[in-house]
Amino acid sequence: MNALIESLVFISSGLLIPCVAFLFILLGDSLNKAFLSFRTHHKQLSQVHQVSQWIKNNRETSAFPLAALSNEFGEYSAALLAADNQALATHLLAEFEAISEKKLASLNRLARLGPMTGLLGTLIPMGPALDGLANGDIAQLAGQMQVAFTTTVIGLVIGGIGVVLVQRQLQISRRQLAALDYLGDTTPHGSTT
């Protein structure tokens, strides 16, 4: 029984380095996604606003603002306007919704994996910290507790960034889907089968 417990302790201790390395990867990924999100957020909202303004104004008298749409939203907007039947329009809407869900899933992984990995990084060094406490080795206790608290903080930061990014992307995706849904329902193909 003792050998089994020592094996588990050895395996658990060996997971600390991969855990910390994974935290660094997640932190880099979250900061990169945050940078990209803040860089493109205003542009995406502006594009949705332009399409919404075009929808609210008289559609027949003004040209669709396709030149201002240089991303997937623009591509799907143009494709919906050019769609010659309702089945194609429905397919395009479903495709865009799948793309939006994929973006949200990627951000959701950050929001979940960050705190989970941080908790793992907290619990792994607790064993050696308690061992140091039992042996009266305050330096070992302090070093392990520092690792435990640091990984918790980094994991929570990653999770917080993920949650904020999910909310921002969800806001944009909902507005984009609403505009595309309107385009799909009101173009001339809407009455054909």
PDB file of N, CA and C in Angstrom, residues 1-42:
ATOM      1  N   MET A   1       0.821  -1.194   0.000  1.00  0.00           N
ATOM      2  CA  MET A   1       0.000   0.000   0.000  1.00  0.00           C
ATOM      3  C   MET A   1       0.866   1.260   0.000  1.00  0.00           C
ATOM      4  N   ASN A   2       1.936   1.229   0.788  1.00  0.00           N
ATOM      5  CA  ASN A   2       2.845   2.363   0.870  1.00  0.00           C
ATOM      6  C   ASN A   2       3.483   2.645  -0.483  1.00  0.00           C
ATOM      7  N   ALA A   3       3.872   1.575  -1.201  1.00  0.00           N
ATOM      8  CA  ALA A   3       4.497   1.734  -2.512  1.00  0.00           C
ATOM      9  C   ALA A   3       3.512   2.354  -3.502  1.00  0.00           C
ATOM     10  N   LEU A   4       2.260   1.968  -3.401  1.00  0.00           N
ATOM     11  CA  LEU A   4       1.229   2.518  -4.282  1.00  0.00           C
ATOM     12  C   LEU A   4       1.047   4.013  -4.030  1.00  0.00           C
ATOM     13  N   ILE A   5       0.999   4.401  -2.777  1.00  0.00           N
ATOM     14  CA  ILE A   5       0.839   5.821  -2.435  1.00  0.00           C
ATOM     15  C   ILE A   5       2.057   6.612  -2.901  1.00  0.00           C
ATOM     16  N   GLU A   6       3.240   6.064  -2.701  1.00  0.00           N
ATOM     17  CA  GLU A   6       4.461   6.754  -3.146  1.00  0.00           C
ATOM     18  C   GLU A   6       4.498   6.877  -4.665  1.00  0.00           C
ATOM     19  N   SER A   7       3.971   5.886  -5.364  1.00  0.00           N
ATOM     20  CA  SER A   7       3.898   5.969  -6.828  1.00  0.00           C
ATOM     21  C   SER A   7       2.968   7.098  -7.253  1.00  0.00           C
ATOM     22  N   LEU A   8       1.836   7.222  -6.573  1.00  0.00           N
ATOM     23  CA  LEU A   8       0.898   8.295  -6.889  1.00  0.00           C
ATOM     24  C   LEU A   8       1.505   9.663  -6.602  1.00  0.00           C
ATOM     25  N   VAL A   9       2.240   9.772  -5.498  1.00  0.00           N
ATOM     26  CA  VAL A   9       2.903  11.031  -5.158  1.00  0.00           C
ATOM     27  C   VAL A   9       3.937  11.380  -6.220  1.00  0.00           C
ATOM     28  N   PHE A  10       4.684  10.376  -6.682  1.00  0.00           N
ATOM     29  CA  PHE A  10       5.695  10.600  -7.715  1.00  0.00           C
ATOM     30  C   PHE A  10       5.046  11.062  -9.023  1.00  0.00           C
ATOM     31  N   ILE A  11       3.964  10.387  -9.415  1.00  0.00           N
ATOM     32  CA  ILE A  11       3.256  10.771 -10.651  1.00  0.00           C
ATOM     33  C   ILE A  11       2.691  12.180 -10.512  1.00  0.00           C
ATOM     34  N   SER A  12       2.060  12.469  -9.369  1.00  0.00           N
ATOM     35  CA  SER A  12       1.486  13.790  -9.139  1.00  0.00           C
ATOM     36  C   SER A  12       2.555  14.872  -9.200  1.00  0.00           C
ATOM     37  N   SER A  13       3.700  14.628  -8.565  1.00  0.00           N
ATOM     38  CA  SER A  13       4.790  15.620  -8.581  1.00  0.00           C
ATOM     39  C   SER A  13       5.314  15.830  -9.994  1.00  0.00           C
ATOM     40  N   GLY A  14       5.320  14.766 -10.783  1.00  0.00           N
ATOM     41  CA  GLY A  14       5.788  14.874 -12.163  1.00  0.00           C
ATOM     42  C   GLY A  14       4.864  15.676 -13.059  1.00  0.00           C
ATOM     43  N   LEU A  15       3.631  15.862 -12.629  1.00  0.00           N
ATOM     44  CA  LEU A  15       2.669  16.630 -13.428  1.00  0.00           C
ATOM     45  C   LEU A  15       2.814  18.140 -13.259  1.00  0.00           C
ATOM     46  N   LEU A  16       3.596  18.574 -12.278  1.00  0.00           N
ATOM     47  CA  LEU A  16       3.700  20.013 -12.017  1.00  0.00           C
ATOM     48  C   LEU A  16       4.338  20.761 -13.186  1.00  0.00           C
ATOM     49  N   ILE A  17       5.422  20.238 -13.730  1.00  0.00           N
ATOM     50  CA  ILE A  17       6.096  20.934 -14.836  1.00  0.00           C
ATOM     51  C   ILE A  17       5.194  21.016 -16.072  1.00  0.00           C
ATOM     52  N   PRO A  18       4.551  19.902 -16.513  1.00  0.00           N
ATOM     53  CA  PRO A  18       3.621  20.047 -17.637  1.00  0.00           C
ATOM     54  C   PRO A  18       2.462  21.005 -17.341  1.00  0.00           C
ATOM     55  N   CYS A  19       2.011  21.015 -16.093  1.00  0.00           N
ATOM     56  CA  CYS A  19       0.908  21.901 -15.705  1.00  0.00           C
ATOM     57  C   CYS A  19       1.325  23.365 -15.840  1.00  0.00           C
ATOM     58  N   VAL A  20       2.501  23.687 -15.335  1.00  0.00           N
ATOM     59  CA  VAL A  20       2.993  25.068 -15.415  1.00  0.00           C
ATOM     60  C   VAL A  20       3.251  25.452 -16.874  1.00  0.00           C
ATOM     61  N   ALA A  21       3.808  24.519 -17.646  1.00  0.00           N
ATOM     62  CA  ALA A  21       4.052  24.794 -19.070  1.00  0.00           C
ATOM     63  C   ALA A  21       2.728  25.041 -19.793  1.00  0.00           C
ATOM     64  N   PHE A  22       1.720  24.252 -19.480  1.00  0.00           N
ATOM     65  CA  PHE A  22       0.409  24.426 -20.106  1.00  0.00           C
ATOM     66  C   PHE A  22      -0.210  25.761 -19.699  1.00  0.00           C
ATOM     67  N   LEU A  23      -0.001  26.164 -18.448  1.00  0.00           N
ATOM     68  CA  LEU A  23      -0.480  27.481 -18.016  1.00  0.00           C
ATOM     69  C   LEU A  23       0.160  28.603 -18.833  1.00  0.00           C
ATOM     70  N   PHE A  24       1.473  28.473 -19.098  1.00  0.00           N
ATOM     71  CA  PHE A  24       2.142  29.476 -19.933  1.00  0.00           C
ATOM     72  C   PHE A  24       1.548  29.507 -21.338  1.00  0.00           C
ATOM     73  N   ILE A  25       1.277  28.335 -21.896  1.00  0.00           N
ATOM     74  CA  ILE A  25       0.671  28.264 -23.235  1.00  0.00           C
ATOM     75  C   ILE A  25      -0.707  28.910 -23.225  1.00  0.00           C
ATOM     76  N   LEU A  26      -1.514  28.565 -22.210  1.00  0.00           N
ATOM     77  CA  LEU A  26      -2.854  29.152 -22.110  1.00  0.00           C
ATOM     78  C   LEU A  26      -2.804  30.659 -21.906  1.00  0.00           C
ATOM     79  N   LEU A  27      -1.858  31.120 -21.096  1.00  0.00           N
ATOM     80  CA  LEU A  27      -1.725  32.558 -20.869  1.00  0.00           C
ATOM     81  C   LEU A  27      -1.361  33.271 -22.168  1.00  0.00           C
ATOM     82  N   GLY A  28      -0.407  32.718 -22.904  1.00  0.00           N
ATOM     83  CA  GLY A  28      -0.039  33.312 -24.188  1.00  0.00           C
ATOM     84  C   GLY A  28      -1.207  33.321 -25.160  1.00  0.00           C
ATOM     85  N   ASP A  29      -1.948  32.211 -25.215  1.00  0.00           N
ATOM     86  CA  ASP A  29      -3.104  32.118 -26.106  1.00  0.00           C
ATOM     87  C   ASP A  29      -4.180  33.116 -25.704  1.00  0.00           C
ATOM     88  N   SER A  30      -4.433  33.246 -24.399  1.00  0.00           N
ATOM     89  CA  SER A  30      -5.473  34.177 -23.953  1.00  0.00           C
ATOM     90  C   SER A  30      -5.080  35.626 -24.231  1.00  0.00           C
ATOM     91  N   LEU A  31      -3.816  35.969 -24.019  1.00  0.00           N
ATOM     92  CA  LEU A  31      -3.377  37.339 -24.300  1.00  0.00           C
ATOM     93  C   LEU A  31      -3.427  37.631 -25.801  1.00  0.00           C
ATOM     94  N   ASN A  32      -3.059  36.649 -26.620  1.00  0.00           N
ATOM     95  CA  ASN A  32      -3.127  36.807 -28.073  1.00  0.00           C
ATOM     96  C   ASN A  32      -4.580  37.003 -28.521  1.00  0.00           C
ATOM     97  N   LYS A  33      -5.492  36.171 -28.005  1.00  0.00           N
ATOM     98  CA  LYS A  33      -6.899  36.301 -28.384  1.00  0.00           C
ATOM     99  C   LYS A  33      -7.490  37.612 -27.873  1.00  0.00           C
ATOM    100  N   ALA A  34      -7.062  38.045 -26.698  1.00  0.00           N
ATOM    101  CA  ALA A  34      -7.541  39.323 -26.170  1.00  0.00           C
ATOM    102  C   ALA A  34      -7.077  40.471 -27.060  1.00  0.00           C
ATOM    103  N   PHE A  35      -5.817  40.432 -27.470  1.00  0.00           N
ATOM    104  CA  PHE A  35      -5.283  41.472 -28.350  1.00  0.00           C
ATOM    105  C   PHE A  35      -6.055  41.503 -29.667  1.00  0.00           C
ATOM    106  N   LEU A  36      -6.257  40.333 -30.266  1.00  0.00           N
ATOM    107  CA  LEU A  36      -6.992  40.276 -31.536  1.00  0.00           C
ATOM    108  C   LEU A  36      -8.438  40.730 -31.366  1.00  0.00           C
ATOM    109  N   SER A  37      -9.043  40.359 -30.251  1.00  0.00           N
ATOM    110  CA  SER A  37     -10.425  40.747 -30.007  1.00  0.00           C
ATOM    111  C   SER A  37     -10.558  42.259 -29.853  1.00  0.00           C
ATOM    112  N   PHE A  38      -9.679  42.852 -29.062  1.00  0.00           N
ATOM    113  CA  PHE A  38      -9.762  44.299 -28.868  1.00  0.00           C
ATOM    114  C   PHE A  38      -9.423  45.052 -30.149  1.00  0.00           C
ATOM    115  N   ARG A  39      -8.579  44.459 -30.988  1.00  0.00           N
ATOM    116  CA  ARG A  39      -8.217  45.091 -32.247  1.00  0.00           C
ATOM    117  C   ARG A  39      -9.363  45.045 -33.257  1.00  0.00           C
ATOM    118  N   THR A  40     -10.145  43.968 -33.243  1.00  0.00           N
ATOM    119  CA  THR A  40     -11.188  43.802 -34.256  1.00  0.00           C
ATOM    120  C   THR A  40     -12.598  44.089 -33.748  1.00  0.00           C
ATOM    121  N   HIS A  41     -12.779  44.219 -32.449  1.00  0.00           N
ATOM    122  CA  HIS A  41     -14.118  44.373 -31.882  1.00  0.00           C
ATOM    123  C   HIS A  41     -14.844  45.589 -32.466  1.00  0.00           C
ATOM    124  N   HIS A  42     -14.186  46.727 -32.472  1.00  0.00           N
ATOM    125  CA  HIS A  42     -14.820  47.945 -32.980  1.00  0.00           C
ATOM    126  C   HIS A  42     -15.160  47.793 -34.463  1.00  0.00           C
TER     127      HIS A  42
END
